[in-house]
Coordinates of C-alpha atoms and ligand atoms in Angstrom, one line a residue:
X1 CA 51.1 12.0 -33.9
X2 CA 48.9 12.5 -36.9
X3 CA 48.6 16.1 -38.1
X4 CA 44.8 16.0 -38.2
X5 CA 42.9 14.0 -35.6
X6 CA 40.6 11.3 -37.1
X7 CA 37.1 10.8 -35.8
X8 CA 35.1 7.6 -35.8
X9 CA 31.5 8.1 -34.9
X10 CA 29.7 5.0 -33.6
X11 CA 25.9 5.0 -33.5
X12 CA 23.4 2.2 -32.9
X13 CA 20.1 1.2 -34.4
X14 CA 17.2 -1.3 -34.0
X15 CA 17.6 -1.9 -30.3
X16 CA 19.9 -0.7 -27.5
X17 CA 22.3 -3.0 -25.6
X18 CA 24.0 -4.4 -28.7
X19 CA 27.4 -3.8 -27.3
X20 CA 28.3 -0.5 -28.9
X21 CA 30.6 0.3 -26.1
X22 CA 32.5 -3.0 -26.5
X23 CA 32.6 -2.5 -30.3
X24 CA 33.9 1.1 -29.9
X25 CA 36.5 -0.1 -27.4
X26 CA 37.6 -3.0 -29.7
X27 CA 38.0 -0.7 -32.7
X28 CA 40.1 1.6 -30.5
X29 CA 42.2 -1.3 -29.5
X30 CA 42.8 -2.4 -33.1
X31 CA 43.9 1.1 -34.0
X32 CA 46.0 1.5 -30.9
X33 CA 47.9 -1.7 -31.8
X34 CA 48.8 -0.1 -35.1
X35 CA 50.7 2.5 -33.2
X36 CA 48.1 5.3 -32.8
X37 CA 47.0 7.1 -29.7
X38 CA 43.3 6.6 -29.2
X39 CA 40.6 8.2 -27.0
X40 CA 37.0 7.2 -26.8
X41 CA 34.3 9.7 -25.9
X42 CA 30.8 8.7 -24.9
X43 CA 27.8 11.0 -25.5
X44 CA 24.7 10.1 -23.6
X45 CA 21.4 11.6 -24.7
X46 CA 19.7 11.6 -21.3
X47 CA 19.2 14.7 -19.2
X48 CA 20.8 13.7 -15.9
X49 CA 24.0 15.8 -15.6
X50 CA 26.0 12.6 -14.8
X51 CA 25.0 9.0 -13.9
X52 CA 26.2 9.5 -10.3
X53 CA 22.7 9.7 -8.8
X54 CA 21.0 7.2 -11.1
X55 CA 19.8 3.9 -9.7
X56 CA 21.7 0.8 -10.8
X57 CA 18.3 -0.5 -12.1
X58 CA 18.2 2.4 -14.6
X59 CA 21.8 2.6 -15.5
X60 CA 24.0 -0.2 -14.3
X61 CA 27.3 0.5 -12.8
X62 CA 28.7 4.0 -12.3
X63 CA 32.3 3.9 -13.6
X64 CA 34.7 6.3 -11.8
X65 CA 37.6 7.8 -13.7
X66 CA 41.0 8.6 -12.2
X67 CA 40.0 12.3 -12.0
X68 CA 36.9 11.4 -10.0
X69 CA 34.2 11.8 -12.7
X70 CA 31.2 9.5 -12.3
X71 CA 30.5 8.1 -15.8
X72 CA 28.8 5.6 -17.9
X73 CA 29.9 2.0 -17.6
X74 CA 31.1 2.0 -21.2
X75 CA 34.1 4.0 -20.1
X76 CA 35.1 0.9 -18.2
X77 CA 35.2 -1.0 -21.5
X78 CA 37.3 1.7 -23.0
X79 CA 39.8 1.5 -20.2
X80 CA 39.9 -2.2 -20.2
X81 CA 40.5 -2.4 -24.0
X82 CA 42.7 0.6 -24.5
X83 CA 45.8 1.9 -22.7
X84 CA 44.3 5.3 -22.2
X85 CA 42.8 6.7 -19.0
X86 CA 39.5 8.4 -19.3
X87 CA 38.8 11.8 -17.7
X88 CA 35.9 14.2 -17.4
X89 CA 36.4 14.9 -21.1
X90 CA 35.3 11.4 -22.1
X91 CA 31.6 11.4 -21.1
X92 CA 28.9 14.0 -21.8
X93 CA 25.2 13.7 -21.2
X94 CA 22.6 15.9 -22.9
X95 CA 22.0 17.3 -19.3
X96 CA 25.6 18.4 -19.1
X97 CA 25.5 20.0 -22.6
X98 CA 22.2 21.9 -21.9
X99 CA 23.5 22.9 -18.5
X100 CA 26.5 24.6 -19.9
X101 CA 24.5 26.3 -22.7
X102 CA 22.0 27.6 -20.1
X103 CA 24.9 28.9 -17.9
X104 CA 26.3 30.7 -20.8
X105 CA 22.9 32.1 -21.7
X106 CA 22.5 33.5 -18.1
X107 CA 25.9 35.1 -18.4
X108 CA 24.7 36.8 -21.5
X109 CA 27.3 35.1 -23.7
X110 CA 24.9 34.7 -26.6
X111 CA 24.6 38.5 -27.0
X112 CA 20.8 38.6 -27.0
X113 CA 20.3 35.9 -29.6
X114 CA 17.5 33.4 -29.4
X115 CA 19.2 30.2 -28.0
X116 CA 18.3 27.2 -30.1
X117 CA 19.1 23.5 -30.5
X118 CA 20.7 24.3 -33.8
X119 CA 23.3 26.0 -33.6
X120 CA 23.8 26.5 -29.9
X121 CA 23.3 23.0 -28.5
X122 CA 25.0 21.4 -31.6
X123 CA 27.9 23.8 -31.3
X124 CA 28.4 22.9 -27.7
X125 CA 28.4 19.2 -28.6
X126 CA 30.9 19.8 -31.3
X127 CA 33.1 21.9 -29.0
X128 CA 33.2 19.1 -26.4
X129 CA 34.0 16.5 -29.0
X130 CA 36.9 18.5 -30.4
X131 CA 38.1 19.4 -26.9
X132 CA 38.1 15.8 -25.8
X133 CA 40.0 14.7 -28.8
X134 CA 42.9 17.1 -28.4
X135 CA 46.3 15.4 -28.4
X136 CA 45.1 12.1 -29.8
X137 CA 45.5 10.6 -33.3
X138 CA 42.1 9.0 -33.2
X139 CA 38.9 9.9 -31.3
X140 CA 36.2 7.3 -31.3
X141 CA 32.9 9.0 -30.4
X142 CA 30.1 6.7 -29.3
X143 CA 26.5 8.1 -29.2
X144 CA 24.3 6.4 -26.6
X145 CA 20.7 5.2 -27.4
X146 CA 19.6 4.4 -31.0
X147 CA 19.3 6.5 -34.1
X148 CA 15.7 7.8 -34.3
X149 CA 15.3 8.5 -30.6
X150 CA 14.1 12.1 -30.0
X151 CA 16.8 12.8 -27.5
X152 CA 19.7 11.7 -29.7
X153 CA 18.8 14.0 -32.6
X154 CA 21.0 17.0 -31.6
X155 CA 23.9 14.6 -31.2
X156 CA 23.4 13.1 -34.7
X157 CA 23.0 16.5 -36.2
X158 CA 26.3 17.6 -34.5
X159 CA 28.2 14.7 -35.9
X160 CA 26.6 15.2 -39.3
X161 CA 27.9 18.8 -39.2
X162 CA 31.4 17.6 -38.2
X163 CA 31.4 15.2 -41.1
X164 CA 31.0 18.2 -43.4
X165 CA 33.3 20.6 -41.6
X166 CA 36.3 18.4 -41.2
X167 CA 38.3 17.0 -44.1
X168 CA 36.8 13.9 -45.7
X169 CA 39.7 11.7 -44.5
X170 CA 39.1 12.8 -40.9
X171 CA 35.8 11.2 -40.3
X172 CA 34.2 7.8 -40.5
X173 CA 30.7 6.7 -39.5
X174 CA 30.0 3.3 -38.1
X175 CA 26.5 2.0 -37.4
X176 CA 25.7 -1.0 -35.3
X177 CA 22.5 -2.9 -35.8
X178 CA 20.8 -6.1 -35.0
X179 CA 20.1 -8.9 -37.5
X180 CA 17.6 -11.1 -35.7
X181 CA 17.3 -14.8 -36.5
X182 CA 13.6 -15.8 -36.7
X183 CA 13.2 -19.3 -35.6
X184 CA 9.9 -20.0 -37.3
X185 CA 11.1 -18.6 -40.6
X186 CA 14.5 -20.3 -40.1
X187 CA 16.4 -17.3 -41.4
X188 CA 18.2 -14.1 -40.5
X189 CA 16.1 -10.9 -41.1
X190 CA 17.9 -7.9 -42.6
X191 CA 14.9 -5.6 -42.7
X192 CA 15.3 -3.9 -39.3
X193 CA 18.9 -3.0 -40.4
X194 CA 17.7 -1.6 -43.7
X195 CA 15.2 0.6 -41.8
X196 CA 17.7 1.7 -39.3
X197 CA 20.1 2.8 -42.0
X198 CA 17.3 4.5 -43.9
X199 CA 16.5 6.5 -40.7
X200 CA 20.1 7.4 -40.2
X201 CA 20.4 8.5 -43.9
X202 CA 17.2 10.6 -43.5
X203 CA 19.2 12.5 -40.8
X204 CA 21.9 13.2 -43.3
X205 CA 24.4 10.5 -42.5
X206 CA 25.5 7.7 -44.8
X207 CA 27.4 5.1 -42.7
X208 CA 30.8 3.9 -44.0
X209 CA 30.6 0.7 -42.1
X210 CA 27.8 -1.4 -40.7
X211 CA 28.5 -3.8 -37.8
X212 CA 25.7 -6.4 -37.7
X213 CA 25.1 -8.1 -34.4
X214 CA 23.5 -11.5 -34.7
X215 CA 23.3 -14.9 -33.0
X216 CA 25.2 -16.5 -35.8
X217 CA 27.7 -15.4 -38.4
X218 CA 26.1 -13.5 -41.3
X219 CA 26.3 -15.4 -44.6
X220 CA 27.7 -13.5 -47.7
X221 CA 24.3 -13.3 -49.3
X222 CA 22.8 -11.4 -46.3
X223 CA 25.8 -9.1 -46.4
X224 CA 25.2 -8.4 -50.1
X225 CA 21.5 -7.8 -49.6
X226 CA 22.2 -5.3 -46.7
X227 CA 24.9 -3.6 -48.8
X228 CA 22.5 -3.2 -51.8
X229 CA 19.7 -1.7 -49.7
X230 CA 22.0 0.5 -47.6
X231 CA 24.1 1.8 -50.6
X232 CA 27.5 0.5 -49.5
X233 CA 30.0 -2.1 -50.6
X234 CA 29.4 -5.5 -49.1
X235 CA 32.9 -5.7 -47.5
X236 CA 31.8 -2.7 -45.3
X237 CA 29.0 -5.0 -43.8
X238 CA 30.8 -6.5 -40.9
X239 CA 29.4 -9.5 -39.1
X240 CA 29.7 -9.6 -35.3
X241 CA 28.0 -12.7 -33.9
X242 CA 27.7 -13.6 -30.2
X243 CA 31.1 -14.7 -28.9
X244 CA 32.3 -16.7 -25.9
X245 CA 34.0 -13.6 -24.4
X246 CA 33.9 -9.9 -25.1
X247 CA 37.7 -9.9 -25.4
X248 CA 37.3 -11.9 -28.6
X249 CA 35.6 -8.8 -30.3
X250 CA 38.8 -7.1 -31.5
X251 CA 39.9 -10.4 -33.1
X252 CA 36.5 -11.0 -34.7
X253 CA 36.3 -7.4 -36.1
X254 CA 39.8 -7.8 -37.5
X255 CA 39.0 -11.0 -39.1
X256 CA 36.1 -9.3 -40.9
X257 CA 38.5 -6.8 -42.3
X258 CA 37.3 -3.7 -40.5
X259 CA 40.8 -2.4 -40.3
X260 CA 41.2 -2.1 -44.0
X261 CA 38.0 -0.1 -44.5
X262 CA 38.9 2.3 -41.6
X263 CA 42.5 2.6 -42.8
X264 CA 41.4 3.5 -46.4
X265 CA 38.8 6.0 -45.3
X266 CA 40.9 7.7 -42.7
X267 CA 44.2 7.5 -44.7
X268 CA 46.1 5.6 -42.0
X269 CA 49.2 3.5 -42.2
X270 CA 48.6 0.1 -43.8
X271 CA 50.4 -1.9 -41.1
X272 CA 48.4 -4.7 -39.6
X273 CA 47.0 -4.5 -36.1
X274 CA 49.0 -6.5 -33.6
X275 CA 46.6 -8.7 -31.7
X276 CA 48.8 -11.2 -30.0
X277 CA 48.0 -10.0 -26.5
X278 CA 44.3 -10.4 -27.1
X279 CA 44.8 -13.9 -28.6
X280 CA 46.5 -14.9 -25.4
X281 CA 43.7 -13.4 -23.2
X282 CA 41.0 -15.3 -25.2
X283 CA 42.9 -18.6 -25.2
X284 CA 43.3 -18.5 -21.4
X285 CA 39.7 -17.4 -20.9
X286 CA 38.2 -20.1 -23.1
X287 CA 40.2 -23.1 -21.8
X288 CA 41.0 -22.7 -18.1
X289 CA 42.3 -25.8 -16.3
X290 CA 41.0 -24.9 -12.8
X291 CA 37.7 -23.8 -11.3
X292 CA 36.9 -21.8 -8.2
X293 CA 33.5 -20.8 -6.7
X294 CA 33.2 -17.2 -5.4
X295 CA 30.2 -16.2 -3.4
X296 CA 29.3 -12.6 -4.4
X297 CA 27.1 -11.3 -1.6
X298 CA 25.4 -8.1 -2.7
X299 CA 22.0 -6.6 -3.1
X300 CA 21.6 -6.4 -6.9
X301 CA 22.1 -10.0 -7.6
X302 CA 19.8 -10.1 -10.7
X303 CA 21.4 -7.1 -12.2
X304 CA 24.7 -8.0 -13.9
X305 CA 25.4 -4.5 -15.1
X306 CA 25.4 -3.1 -11.6
X307 CA 28.7 -4.6 -10.8
X308 CA 30.2 -4.8 -14.3
X309 CA 33.8 -3.8 -13.5
X310 CA 33.8 -6.0 -10.5
X311 CA 32.7 -9.2 -12.2
X312 CA 35.2 -8.4 -15.0
X313 CA 38.0 -7.9 -12.5
X314 CA 37.2 -11.4 -11.1
X315 CA 37.3 -12.7 -14.6
X316 CA 40.6 -11.1 -15.3
X317 CA 42.0 -12.7 -12.2
X318 CA 40.7 -16.0 -13.5
X319 CA 42.3 -15.4 -16.9
X320 CA 45.6 -14.7 -15.2
X321 CA 45.4 -17.8 -13.0
X322 CA 44.3 -20.2 -15.6
X323 CA 41.1 -20.6 -13.7
X324 CA 37.4 -20.3 -14.4
X325 CA 35.8 -18.1 -11.8
X326 CA 32.3 -19.2 -11.1
X327 CA 30.5 -16.3 -9.5
X328 CA 27.5 -17.4 -7.3
X329 CA 25.4 -14.3 -6.7
X330 CA 24.0 -14.5 -3.2
X331 CA 21.3 -12.0 -2.4
X332 CA 22.3 -10.5 1.0
X333 CA 18.6 -9.9 1.7
X334 CA 18.1 -13.7 1.8
X335 CA 20.9 -14.5 4.3
X336 CA 19.9 -14.9 7.9
X337 CA 21.4 -16.4 11.0
X338 CA 19.8 -19.8 10.3
X339 CA 20.7 -20.2 6.7
X340 CA 24.0 -18.4 6.1
X341 CA 26.3 -21.3 6.8
X342 CA 24.5 -23.6 4.5
X343 CA 24.2 -21.0 1.7
X344 CA 27.9 -20.2 1.9
X345 CA 29.5 -23.6 2.5
X346 CA 30.1 -24.4 -1.1
X347 CA 32.1 -21.2 -1.7
X348 CA 35.9 -21.2 -2.0
X349 CA 35.9 -17.4 -1.4
X350 CA 33.5 -14.6 -0.4
X351 CA 33.3 -11.1 -1.8
X352 CA 31.2 -8.3 -0.6
X353 CA 31.0 -5.5 -3.2
X354 CA 30.3 -1.8 -2.8
X355 CA 26.9 -0.4 -2.3
X356 CA 24.7 2.3 -0.9
X357 CA 21.7 2.2 1.5
X358 CA 20.8 -0.2 4.3
X359 CA 19.1 -3.0 2.4
X360 CA 20.7 -6.4 2.9
X361 CA 23.4 -5.1 5.3
X362 CA 22.8 -7.7 8.0
X363 CA 23.2 -10.5 5.4
X364 CA 26.5 -9.1 4.3
X365 CA 27.7 -9.0 8.0
X366 CA 26.8 -12.7 8.3
X367 CA 28.8 -13.4 5.2
X368 CA 31.9 -11.5 6.6
X369 CA 31.5 -13.4 9.9
X370 CA 31.4 -16.7 8.1
X371 CA 34.5 -15.9 6.0
X372 CA 36.4 -14.8 9.1
X373 CA 35.5 -17.7 11.3
X374 CA 35.8 -20.4 8.7
X375 CA 39.0 -18.9 7.3
X376 CA 37.6 -18.6 3.8
X377 CA 39.3 -15.9 1.7
X378 CA 37.3 -12.6 2.1
X379 CA 37.5 -9.6 -0.1
X380 CA 35.5 -6.6 1.0
X381 CA 35.3 -3.7 -1.4
X382 CA 34.3 -0.2 -0.1
X383 CA 31.0 -1.1 1.6
X384 CA 32.6 -4.6 2.0
X385 CA 35.3 -3.1 4.1
X386 CA 32.8 -1.2 6.2
X387 CA 30.8 -4.4 6.7
X388 CA 33.9 -6.2 7.9
X389 CA 34.6 -3.5 10.5
X390 CA 31.0 -3.6 11.8
X391 CA 31.2 -7.4 12.0
X392 CA 34.5 -7.4 13.9
X393 CA 33.3 -4.6 16.2
X394 CA 30.1 -6.5 17.0
X395 CA 31.3 -10.0 17.3
X396 CA 34.9 -9.7 18.6
X397 CA 34.8 -6.4 20.5
X398 CA 31.4 -7.0 21.9
X399 CA 30.0 -3.6 20.6
X400 CA 26.5 -5.1 19.9
X401 CA 25.1 -2.0 18.3
X402 CA 28.1 -1.1 16.2
X403 CA 27.0 0.2 12.8
X404 CA 27.5 2.7 10.1
X405 CA 25.7 6.0 10.5
X406 CA 24.6 5.5 6.9
X407 CA 22.3 2.8 8.1
X408 CA 21.6 3.9 11.7
X409 CA 22.4 7.5 12.3
X410 CA 21.9 7.4 16.0
X411 CA 23.6 4.2 16.9
X412 CA 25.9 4.2 20.0
X413 CA 29.0 2.8 18.3
X414 CA 29.4 4.7 15.0
X415 CA 32.3 2.5 13.8
X416 CA 31.7 3.8 10.3
X417 CA 30.7 7.4 9.9
X418 CA 31.1 10.7 8.1
X419 CA 34.3 12.5 8.9
X420 CA 32.1 15.4 10.1
X421 CA 30.5 13.1 12.7
X422 CA 33.5 11.9 14.6
X423 CA 33.6 14.8 17.0
X424 CA 29.8 15.0 17.6
X425 CA 28.7 13.5 20.9
X426 CA 25.0 13.8 20.4
X427 CA 24.7 11.6 17.3
X428 CA 23.5 14.5 15.1
X429 CA 24.6 14.7 11.5
X430 CA 26.2 18.0 10.5
X431 CA 23.7 20.2 8.6
X432 CA 26.0 20.4 5.5
X433 CA 25.7 16.6 4.9
X434 CA 22.0 16.3 5.7
X435 CA 21.0 19.0 3.3
X436 CA 23.7 18.6 0.7
X437 CA 23.0 17.9 -3.0
X438 CA 23.0 14.2 -3.7
X439 CA 25.4 14.8 -6.6
X440 CA 29.0 15.6 -5.9
X441 CA 29.4 15.1 -2.2
X442 CA 31.6 12.0 -2.2
X443 CA 35.2 11.2 -1.9
X444 CA 35.8 10.5 -5.6
X445 CA 38.6 9.5 -7.9
X446 CA 42.2 8.4 -7.5
X447 CA 43.9 9.2 -4.2
X448 CA 47.2 8.3 -2.8
X449 CA 47.6 5.7 0.0
X450 CA 50.6 4.5 1.8
X451 CA 50.9 0.7 2.4
X452 CA 52.3 -0.8 5.6
X453 CA 55.6 -2.6 4.8
X454 CA 55.2 -6.4 4.8
X455 CA 51.4 -6.3 4.9
X456 CA 49.6 -8.6 2.5
X457 CA 48.7 -5.6 0.4
X458 CA 52.3 -4.4 0.3
X459 CA 53.5 -7.8 -0.8
X460 CA 50.9 -7.9 -3.6
X461 CA 51.3 -4.4 -4.9
X462 CA 55.1 -4.6 -4.5
X463 CA 55.3 -0.9 -3.8
X464 CA 54.5 1.5 -0.9
X465 CA 52.4 4.1 -2.6
X466 CA 49.3 3.3 -4.5
X467 CA 46.6 5.4 -6.3
X468 CA 43.2 3.8 -6.4
X469 CA 39.8 5.2 -7.1
X470 CA 37.2 6.0 -4.5
X471 CA 33.4 6.6 -4.5
X472 CA 32.0 6.8 -1.0
X473 CA 31.0 9.1 1.8
X474 CA 31.6 7.1 4.9
X475 CA 35.0 6.1 6.6
X476 CA 36.3 4.0 9.4
X477 CA 35.9 6.0 12.6
X478 CA 39.5 6.4 14.0
X479 CA 38.2 6.3 17.6
X480 CA 37.6 2.6 17.3
X481 CA 40.7 1.5 15.5
X482 CA 42.9 0.6 18.5
X483 CA 40.1 -1.4 20.0
X484 CA 39.6 -3.3 16.8
X485 CA 43.4 -3.9 16.4
X486 CA 43.4 -5.6 19.8
X487 CA 41.1 -8.2 18.4
X488 CA 43.3 -8.9 15.3
X489 CA 42.4 -6.2 12.9
X490 CA 45.4 -5.0 10.8
X491 CA 45.5 -1.6 9.2
X492 CA 47.5 -2.2 6.0
X493 CA 47.1 1.2 4.3
X494 CA 46.2 4.8 5.1
X495 CA 45.4 7.7 2.9
X496 CA 47.9 10.5 2.5
X497 CA 45.2 13.1 3.1
X498 CA 43.4 12.8 6.6
X499 CA 45.2 9.5 7.4
X500 CA 42.0 7.5 6.7
X501 CA 41.9 3.7 6.8
X502 CA 42.3 2.5 3.2
X503 CA 43.0 -1.3 3.5
X504 CA 42.4 -3.7 6.4
X505 CA 43.5 -7.2 7.0
X506 CA 43.0 -9.8 9.8
X507 CA 45.6 -11.7 11.9
X508 CA 45.6 -15.5 11.6
X509 CA 43.5 -15.6 8.5
X510 CA 44.8 -17.0 5.2
X511 CA 43.3 -14.1 3.1
X512 CA 41.3 -11.3 4.5
X513 CA 41.3 -8.0 2.9
X514 CA 39.0 -5.0 2.8
X515 CA 39.7 -1.8 0.8
X516 CA 37.9 1.5 1.0
X517 CA 38.6 2.1 -2.7
X518 CA 37.5 0.3 -5.9
X519 CA 40.3 -1.7 -7.3
X520 CA 38.0 -3.2 -10.0
X521 CA 38.2 0.1 -11.9
X522 CA 41.8 -0.4 -12.7
X523 CA 41.9 -4.1 -13.5
X524 CA 42.8 -5.0 -17.0
X525 CA 42.2 -8.3 -18.8
X526 CA 45.8 -8.6 -20.0
X527 CA 47.3 -8.2 -16.5
X528 CA 44.5 -8.5 -14.0
X529 CA 44.9 -6.6 -10.7
X530 CA 47.3 -7.6 -7.9
X531 CA 44.5 -7.9 -5.2
X532 CA 42.1 -9.8 -7.4
X533 CA 44.8 -12.0 -8.9
X534 CA 45.9 -13.1 -5.4
X535 CA 42.4 -13.5 -4.1
X536 CA 41.6 -16.0 -6.8
X537 CA 45.0 -17.6 -6.6
X538 CA 44.5 -18.2 -2.8
X539 CA 41.0 -19.4 -3.3
X540 CA 42.2 -22.0 -5.7
X541 CA 45.0 -23.1 -3.4
X542 CA 42.7 -23.4 -0.4
X543 CA 39.8 -24.9 -2.3
X544 CA 37.6 -27.0 0.0
Ligands
LIG601 N1 27.8 3.5 1.1 C1 29.1 3.5 1.5 C2 29.7 4.9 1.6 O1 29.1 5.8 1.0 C3 30.0 2.6 0.6 C4 30.0 3.1 -0.8 C5 30.5 2.1 -1.8 O2 30.6 1.0 -1.5 N2 30.9 2.6 -2.9 O3 30.7 5.1 2.2

């Protein structure tokens, strides 16, 4: 363990969505491979306290950490690239910072002083950064948004202050920008990068490293021009062109020599990063020998970010099975009893992801029915498990109005419902749930489940106790379980607390599995996840 924790501050400029999260995670992975312990902290300048209640259209996926914090999807990148598990210390929004300052103000902790952005908000930001970095050699701190945004100013000011307060060898500033290629001029344009650095310097920060995102590799002369205008050596201008896979980023950054610059600035060991595992991942990802088609039946089909961890987990399973996983996004809204067979018939496997709200539910039920009847591998995740239960209840048990109380609160057969509803005969929802805050009322984070010996899940996990992450309110209603079991439903896992249904399977089906948790949050590119790996493996084997 290093005596003084080192801090790498990563900001962005020109435009958002340049892949700061992936760059931060990749730098973390390079340093981890040199033998250091690394954490990554994401600071989001928006005012929501956490992204838990934000629409996927606004925010993409909500990533859930082991300790049950609802966080930005960048934390998913951190966990996929680095061996460290994020907690509530790894993601702060401006909302959370202001909230804690205001709470302190109400308690009189500021002793009658005027509470201001500087120093009170900036102090709170610094305190949270220092706290989150405790126990690590290196903390990478990523600031959301772009330099120059009004909201991000207190964050930039806080890291500027840290740069002064900590020892010079403890901090390094990395700035990520875009170098666009203008087709009609036929050249790469460095001006937006120059302006972004100028803006950053006007806030008091001189970056040590620039990572320039572009379609193509930056030629030496562009690097030199940028270096001159931005007052830095040209070897600190790193080119990061678009790559075939995000898992190539650690390799690309290493090739550009980023390790040497960071190592010199932070006075780290000069040993080279060990990237052999990433090389293997990239090789398998780029040249798979098999192909499989998975129908992904959800409601946000045009929104790649909404299911980021899930599509990555499928990809990891592909990498670990030497297979290209072709994901066909099928909008569940568009499936109906007339078209569902034809829309699904080219799929080698069907997956129904998690989700909230009633839109598109009937289409998902048709997809689950198709998979069960045609013996196509079916993977239902969270909502996807609930859909499977509704489908079996309706079509095998003859409970025509079986539903989840999330979609139809007064339905007769509440096969999926809130725990608090199980004992209510009149169909009412307990007051606590109806009036509760939308934030923080869910079953969240890693919980222990016990697997049934010899079930498919048990064979795949190769152990009896698992910890997987949850994010949902509704559960399988135990009153219907024995009726469902008579029709072939298998209960393969139950939770330690409350004995809730955690994994289901189906008799006489080659691969049918629903889980109430989100296994995608723990899938890693280097190993995959046992459930996803076998889902893809089976889909390849049974390919139609
Ligand atoms: N909407 C369902 C529930 O709250 C499922 C949630 C999910 O898929 N994450 O239980």
